Short mmCIF file of C-alpha atoms in Angstrom, two decimals:
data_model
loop_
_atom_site.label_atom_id
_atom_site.label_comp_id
_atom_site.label_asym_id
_atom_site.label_seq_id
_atom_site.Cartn_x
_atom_site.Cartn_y
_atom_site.Cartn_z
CA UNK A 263 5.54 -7.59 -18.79
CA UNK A 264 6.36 -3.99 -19.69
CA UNK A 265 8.21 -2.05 -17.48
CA UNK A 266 7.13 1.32 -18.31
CA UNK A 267 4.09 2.82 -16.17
CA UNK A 268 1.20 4.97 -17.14
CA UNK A 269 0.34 7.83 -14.99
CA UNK A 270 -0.92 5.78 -11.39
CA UNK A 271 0.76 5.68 -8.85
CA UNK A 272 1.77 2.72 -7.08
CA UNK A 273 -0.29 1.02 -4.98
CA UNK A 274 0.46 1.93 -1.44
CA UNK A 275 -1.57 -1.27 0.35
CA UNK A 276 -3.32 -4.17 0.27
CA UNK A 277 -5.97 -4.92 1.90
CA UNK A 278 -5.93 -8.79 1.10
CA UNK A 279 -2.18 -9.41 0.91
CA UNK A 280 0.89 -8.76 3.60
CA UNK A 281 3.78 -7.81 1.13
CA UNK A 282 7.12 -7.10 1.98
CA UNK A 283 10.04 -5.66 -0.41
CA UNK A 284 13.71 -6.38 1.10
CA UNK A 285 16.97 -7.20 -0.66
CA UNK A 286 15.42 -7.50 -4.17
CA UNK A 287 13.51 -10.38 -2.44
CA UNK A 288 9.40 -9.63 -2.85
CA UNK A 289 7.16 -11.54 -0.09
CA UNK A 290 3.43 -12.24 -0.59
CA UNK A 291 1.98 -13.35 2.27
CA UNK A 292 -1.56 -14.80 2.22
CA UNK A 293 -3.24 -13.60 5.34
CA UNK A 294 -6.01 -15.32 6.55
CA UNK A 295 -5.02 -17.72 8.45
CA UNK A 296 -8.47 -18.32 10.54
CA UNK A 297 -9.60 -19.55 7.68
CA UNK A 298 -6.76 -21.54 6.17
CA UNK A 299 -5.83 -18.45 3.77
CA UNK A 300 -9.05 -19.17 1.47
CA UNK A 301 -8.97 -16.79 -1.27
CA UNK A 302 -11.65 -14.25 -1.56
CA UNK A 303 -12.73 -12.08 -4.84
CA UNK A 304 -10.35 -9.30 -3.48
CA UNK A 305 -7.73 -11.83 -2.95
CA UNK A 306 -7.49 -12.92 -6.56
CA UNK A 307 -7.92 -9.48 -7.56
CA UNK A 308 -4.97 -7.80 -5.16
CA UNK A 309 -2.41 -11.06 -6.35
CA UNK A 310 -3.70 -9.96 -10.41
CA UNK A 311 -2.84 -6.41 -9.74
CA UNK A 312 0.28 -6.85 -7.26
CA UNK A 313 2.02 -9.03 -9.68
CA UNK A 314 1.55 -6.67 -12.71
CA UNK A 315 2.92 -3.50 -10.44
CA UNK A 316 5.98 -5.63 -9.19
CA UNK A 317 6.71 -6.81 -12.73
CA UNK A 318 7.34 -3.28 -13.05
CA UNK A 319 9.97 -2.91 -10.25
CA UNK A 320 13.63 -3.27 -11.38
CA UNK A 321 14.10 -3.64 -7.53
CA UNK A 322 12.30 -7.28 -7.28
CA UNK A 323 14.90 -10.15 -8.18
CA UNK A 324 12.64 -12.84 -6.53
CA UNK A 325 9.12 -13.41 -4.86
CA UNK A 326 8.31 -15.83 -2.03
CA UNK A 327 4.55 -16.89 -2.16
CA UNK A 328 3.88 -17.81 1.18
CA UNK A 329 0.57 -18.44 3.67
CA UNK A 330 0.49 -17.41 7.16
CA UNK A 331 -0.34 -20.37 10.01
CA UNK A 332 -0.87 -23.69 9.74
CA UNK A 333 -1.63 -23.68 5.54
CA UNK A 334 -0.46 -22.20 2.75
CA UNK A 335 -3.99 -22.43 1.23
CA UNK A 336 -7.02 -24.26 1.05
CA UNK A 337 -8.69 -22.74 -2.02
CA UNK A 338 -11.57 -20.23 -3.00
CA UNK A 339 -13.83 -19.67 0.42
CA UNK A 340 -16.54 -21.68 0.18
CA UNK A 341 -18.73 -19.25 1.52
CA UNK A 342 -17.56 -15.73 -0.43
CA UNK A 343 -17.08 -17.07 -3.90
CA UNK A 344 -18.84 -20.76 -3.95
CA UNK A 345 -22.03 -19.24 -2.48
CA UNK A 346 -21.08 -15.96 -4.45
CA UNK A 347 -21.17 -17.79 -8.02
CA UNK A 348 -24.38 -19.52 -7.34
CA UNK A 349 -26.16 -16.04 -7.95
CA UNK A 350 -23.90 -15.05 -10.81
CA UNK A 351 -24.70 -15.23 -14.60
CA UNK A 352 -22.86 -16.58 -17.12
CA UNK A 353 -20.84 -13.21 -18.08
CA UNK A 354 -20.42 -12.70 -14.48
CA UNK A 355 -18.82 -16.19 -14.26
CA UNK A 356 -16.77 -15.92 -16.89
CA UNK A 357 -15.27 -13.08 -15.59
CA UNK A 358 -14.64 -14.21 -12.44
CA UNK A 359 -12.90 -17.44 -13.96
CA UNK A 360 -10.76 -14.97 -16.26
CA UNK A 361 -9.33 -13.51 -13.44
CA UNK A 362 -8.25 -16.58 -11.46
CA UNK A 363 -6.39 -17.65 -15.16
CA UNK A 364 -4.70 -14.15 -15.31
CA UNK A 365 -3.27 -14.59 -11.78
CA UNK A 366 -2.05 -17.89 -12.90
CA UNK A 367 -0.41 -15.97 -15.97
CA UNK A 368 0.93 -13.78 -14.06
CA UNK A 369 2.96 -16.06 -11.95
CA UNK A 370 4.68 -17.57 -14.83
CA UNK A 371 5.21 -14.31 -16.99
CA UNK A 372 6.26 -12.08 -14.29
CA UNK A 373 10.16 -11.53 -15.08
CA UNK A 374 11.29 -12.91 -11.71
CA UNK A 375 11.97 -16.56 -10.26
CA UNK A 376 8.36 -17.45 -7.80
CA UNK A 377 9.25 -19.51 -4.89
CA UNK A 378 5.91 -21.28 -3.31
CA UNK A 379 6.66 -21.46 0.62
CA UNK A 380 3.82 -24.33 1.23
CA UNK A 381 3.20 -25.80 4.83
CA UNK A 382 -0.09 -27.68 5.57
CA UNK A 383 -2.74 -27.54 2.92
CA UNK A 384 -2.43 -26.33 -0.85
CA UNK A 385 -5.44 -27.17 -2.06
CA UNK A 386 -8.23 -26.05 -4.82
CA UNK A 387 -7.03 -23.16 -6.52
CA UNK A 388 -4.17 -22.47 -3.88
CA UNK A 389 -2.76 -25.95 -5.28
CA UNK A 390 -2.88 -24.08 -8.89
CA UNK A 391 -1.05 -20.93 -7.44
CA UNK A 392 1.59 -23.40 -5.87
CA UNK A 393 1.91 -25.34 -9.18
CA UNK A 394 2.27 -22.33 -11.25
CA UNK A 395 5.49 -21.17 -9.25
CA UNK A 396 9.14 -22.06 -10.52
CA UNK A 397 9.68 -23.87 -7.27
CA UNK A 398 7.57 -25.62 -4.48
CA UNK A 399 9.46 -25.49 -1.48
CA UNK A 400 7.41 -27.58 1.18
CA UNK A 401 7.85 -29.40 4.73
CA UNK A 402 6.63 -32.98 5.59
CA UNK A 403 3.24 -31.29 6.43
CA UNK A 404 2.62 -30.18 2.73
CA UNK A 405 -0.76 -31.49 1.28
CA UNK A 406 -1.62 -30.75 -2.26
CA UNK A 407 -5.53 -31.50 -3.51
CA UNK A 408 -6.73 -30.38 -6.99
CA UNK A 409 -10.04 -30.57 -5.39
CA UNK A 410 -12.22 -28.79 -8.64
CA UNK A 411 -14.06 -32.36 -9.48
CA UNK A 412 -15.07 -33.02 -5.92
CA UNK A 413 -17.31 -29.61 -6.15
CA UNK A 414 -18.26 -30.65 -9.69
CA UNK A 415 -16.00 -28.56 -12.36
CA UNK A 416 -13.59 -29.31 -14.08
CA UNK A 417 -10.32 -30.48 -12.72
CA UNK A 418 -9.17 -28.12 -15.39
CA UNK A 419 -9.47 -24.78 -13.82
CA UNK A 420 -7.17 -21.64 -13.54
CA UNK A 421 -4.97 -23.71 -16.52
CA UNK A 422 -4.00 -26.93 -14.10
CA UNK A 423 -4.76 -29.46 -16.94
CA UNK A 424 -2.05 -26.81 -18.93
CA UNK A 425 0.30 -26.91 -15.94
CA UNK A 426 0.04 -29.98 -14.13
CA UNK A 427 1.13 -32.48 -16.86
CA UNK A 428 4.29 -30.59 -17.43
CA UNK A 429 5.45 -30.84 -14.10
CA UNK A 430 4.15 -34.51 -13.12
CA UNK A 431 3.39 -36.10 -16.49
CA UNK A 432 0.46 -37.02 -18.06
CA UNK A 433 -0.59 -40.35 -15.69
CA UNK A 434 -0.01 -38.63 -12.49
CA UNK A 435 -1.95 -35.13 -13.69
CA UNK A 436 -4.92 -37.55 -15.10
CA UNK A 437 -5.16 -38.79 -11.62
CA UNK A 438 -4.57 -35.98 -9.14
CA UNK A 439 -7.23 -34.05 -11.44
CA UNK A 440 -9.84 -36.50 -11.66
CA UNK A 441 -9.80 -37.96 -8.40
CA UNK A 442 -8.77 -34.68 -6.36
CA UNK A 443 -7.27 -36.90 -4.09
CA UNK A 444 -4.43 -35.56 -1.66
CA UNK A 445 -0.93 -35.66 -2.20
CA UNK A 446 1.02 -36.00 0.86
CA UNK A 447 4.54 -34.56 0.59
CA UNK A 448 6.72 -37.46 0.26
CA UNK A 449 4.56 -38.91 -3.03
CA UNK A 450 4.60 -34.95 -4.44
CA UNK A 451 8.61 -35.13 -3.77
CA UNK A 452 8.46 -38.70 -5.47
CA UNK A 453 6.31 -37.33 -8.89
CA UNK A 454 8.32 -34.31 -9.17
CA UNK A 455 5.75 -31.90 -7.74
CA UNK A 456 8.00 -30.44 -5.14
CA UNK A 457 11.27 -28.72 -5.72
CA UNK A 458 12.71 -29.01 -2.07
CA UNK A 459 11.41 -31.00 1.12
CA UNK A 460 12.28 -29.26 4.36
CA UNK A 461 12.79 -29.96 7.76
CA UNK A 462 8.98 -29.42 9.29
CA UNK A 463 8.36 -25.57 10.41
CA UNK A 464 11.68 -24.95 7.63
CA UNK A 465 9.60 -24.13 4.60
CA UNK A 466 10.06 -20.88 4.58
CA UNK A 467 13.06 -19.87 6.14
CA UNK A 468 14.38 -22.00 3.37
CA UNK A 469 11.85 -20.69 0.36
CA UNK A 470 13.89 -17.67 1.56
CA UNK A 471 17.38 -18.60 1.16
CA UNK A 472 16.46 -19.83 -2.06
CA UNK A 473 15.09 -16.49 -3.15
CA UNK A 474 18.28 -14.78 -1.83
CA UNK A 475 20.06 -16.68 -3.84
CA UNK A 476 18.66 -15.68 -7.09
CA UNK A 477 18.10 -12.43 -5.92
CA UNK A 478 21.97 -11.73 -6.08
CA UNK A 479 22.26 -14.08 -9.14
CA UNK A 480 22.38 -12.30 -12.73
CA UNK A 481 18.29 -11.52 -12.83
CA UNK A 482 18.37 -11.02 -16.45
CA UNK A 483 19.66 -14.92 -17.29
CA UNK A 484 16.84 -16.22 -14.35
CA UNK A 485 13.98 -13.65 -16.36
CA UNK A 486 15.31 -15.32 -19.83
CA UNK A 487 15.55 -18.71 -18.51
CA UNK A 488 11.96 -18.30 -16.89
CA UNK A 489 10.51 -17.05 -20.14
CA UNK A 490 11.76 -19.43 -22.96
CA UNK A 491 10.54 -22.32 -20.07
CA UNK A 492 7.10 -21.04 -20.58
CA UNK A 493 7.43 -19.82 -23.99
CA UNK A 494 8.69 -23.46 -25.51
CA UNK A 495 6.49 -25.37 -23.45
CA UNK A 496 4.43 -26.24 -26.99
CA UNK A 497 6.97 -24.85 -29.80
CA UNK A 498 8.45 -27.76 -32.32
CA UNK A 499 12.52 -27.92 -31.63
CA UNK A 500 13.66 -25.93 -34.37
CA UNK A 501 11.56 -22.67 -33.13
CA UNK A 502 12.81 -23.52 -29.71
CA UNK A 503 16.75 -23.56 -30.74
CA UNK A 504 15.93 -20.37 -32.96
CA UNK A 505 14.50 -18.64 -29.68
CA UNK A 506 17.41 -20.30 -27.75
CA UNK A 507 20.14 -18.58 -30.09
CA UNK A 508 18.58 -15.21 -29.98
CA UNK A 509 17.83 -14.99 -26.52
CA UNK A 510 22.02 -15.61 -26.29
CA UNK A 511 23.14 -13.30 -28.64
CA UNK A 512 21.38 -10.61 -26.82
CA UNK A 513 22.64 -11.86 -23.41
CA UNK A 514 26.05 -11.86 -24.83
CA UNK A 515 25.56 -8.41 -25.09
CA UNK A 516 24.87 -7.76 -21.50
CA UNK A 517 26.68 -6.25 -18.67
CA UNK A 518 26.64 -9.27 -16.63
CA UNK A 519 28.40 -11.26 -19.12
CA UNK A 520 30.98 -9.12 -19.72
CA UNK A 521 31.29 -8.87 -16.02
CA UNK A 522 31.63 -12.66 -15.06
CA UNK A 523 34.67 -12.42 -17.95
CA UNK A 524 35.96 -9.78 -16.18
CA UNK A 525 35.79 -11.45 -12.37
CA UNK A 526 36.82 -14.99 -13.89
CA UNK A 527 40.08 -13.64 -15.36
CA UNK A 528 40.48 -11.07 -11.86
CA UNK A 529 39.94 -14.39 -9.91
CA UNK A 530 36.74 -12.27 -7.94
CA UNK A 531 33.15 -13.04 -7.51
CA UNK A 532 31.07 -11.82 -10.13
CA UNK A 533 29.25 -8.54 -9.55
CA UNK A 534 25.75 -9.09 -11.20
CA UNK A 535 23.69 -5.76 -12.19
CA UNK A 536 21.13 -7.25 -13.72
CA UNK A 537 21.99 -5.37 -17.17
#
């Protein structure tokens, strides 16, 4: 995503999101947690437009995507938006369903490492917005449903049959989608669907050492690294190697790898700007 901005100013609050800026570290905190942080229309929207104006911040190294209480969340509300869509048209649907896909796109293009925090339940479309971090960090609680087929849609929604396959493999994604059955955490551990299993109650606190980490890394090898993951997801070897070689010629170029030169032969901790 571009970082230059047009003439708006940022946006000073959100009314469906807690977010917090500290130490290059971004936190998103889905607040709802009477209701197991089901997603609204504003919701999706707010995540959409948040991620687009933090994409923009040189400031954010990292983002922690986390849900407050006992779930990290249980879906769209079955009330606002299931109830909602029953009275919609078909151009009315579609863009509804548009704008749950761009949120998922803008997880994975955003130019920053996403850390999922998940505790409890991560189902429905809050499964998707787990899936489509770079890491799952979850506690023995963690539940993950792909529930779309048990309200009768497609287990393909929000771009989980795009996703899903590439982070569990084709038997396992076949299954979770069809069935919607729950994954506890020690299977999602097992098929690869979680990047760390905490301590209970730890998720967080350790979604959050993670992000520190990377937020004092060199940010412009984790935004390279994060892009040519999504972009050769479907390119034939030769375009990926081509990629591969270009992003590193321009990296080469960079401040930070001149600088870990410099601190390797100083015998010093690199100093990573980020340029």
């Amino acid at each position: 995503m571009s970082p230059f901005t047009g003439s708006a100013a940022r946006t000073p609050s959100w009314e469906h999101l807690r977010v917090d800026l500290t130490d290059g570290v971004a936190t998103v905190t889905l607040a709802r947690p009477e209701k197991l942080n089901a997603l609204t229309f504003g919701a999706y929207a707010d995540l959409r437009d948040l991620l687009a104006e933090l994409s923009r911040e040189r400031s954010v190294r990292a983002l922690v995507l986390a849900g407050e209480g006992r779930g990290f969340c249980s879906g769209g509300d079955v009330d606002e938006i299931i109830g909602a869509t029953l009275a919609m048209d078909t151009a009315q649907l579609l863009d509804f369903n548009r704008m749950t896909g761009q949120v998922v796109r803008a997880l994975r293009e955003c130019p920053f490492p996403v850390i999922a925090a998940v505790q409890g339940v991560a189902a429905g479309a809050g499964a998707v917005l787990a899936l489509a971090a770079d890491f799952r960090v979850a506690d023995p609680t963690a539940r993950f449903a792909f529930l779309f087929t048990r309200v009768g849609l497609s287990g393909g929604d929000m771009g989980a049959a795009y996703l899903l396959p590439r982070v569990v493999g084709l038997g396992h994604a076949t299954r979770l989608l069809m069935l919607g059955d729950p994954v506890r955490a020690p299977e999602a551990e097992r098929i690869g669907l979680i990047s760390e299993l905490t301590e209970e109650g730890r998720a967080d606190e350790t979604a959050h050492q993670l992000a520190h980490r990377l937020a004092t890394g060199p940010a412009l090898a984790h935004s390279q690294t994060k892009a040519l993951l999504t972009a050769e997801l479907d390119m034939p070897l030769a375009a990926s190697v081509e990629l591969d070689a270009s992003t590193q010629a321009l990296l080469m170029n960079s401040a930070d790898y001149a600088e870990f030169h410099a601190a390797f032969t100083e015998k010093r901790p690199p100093k990573w700007s980020g340029r």
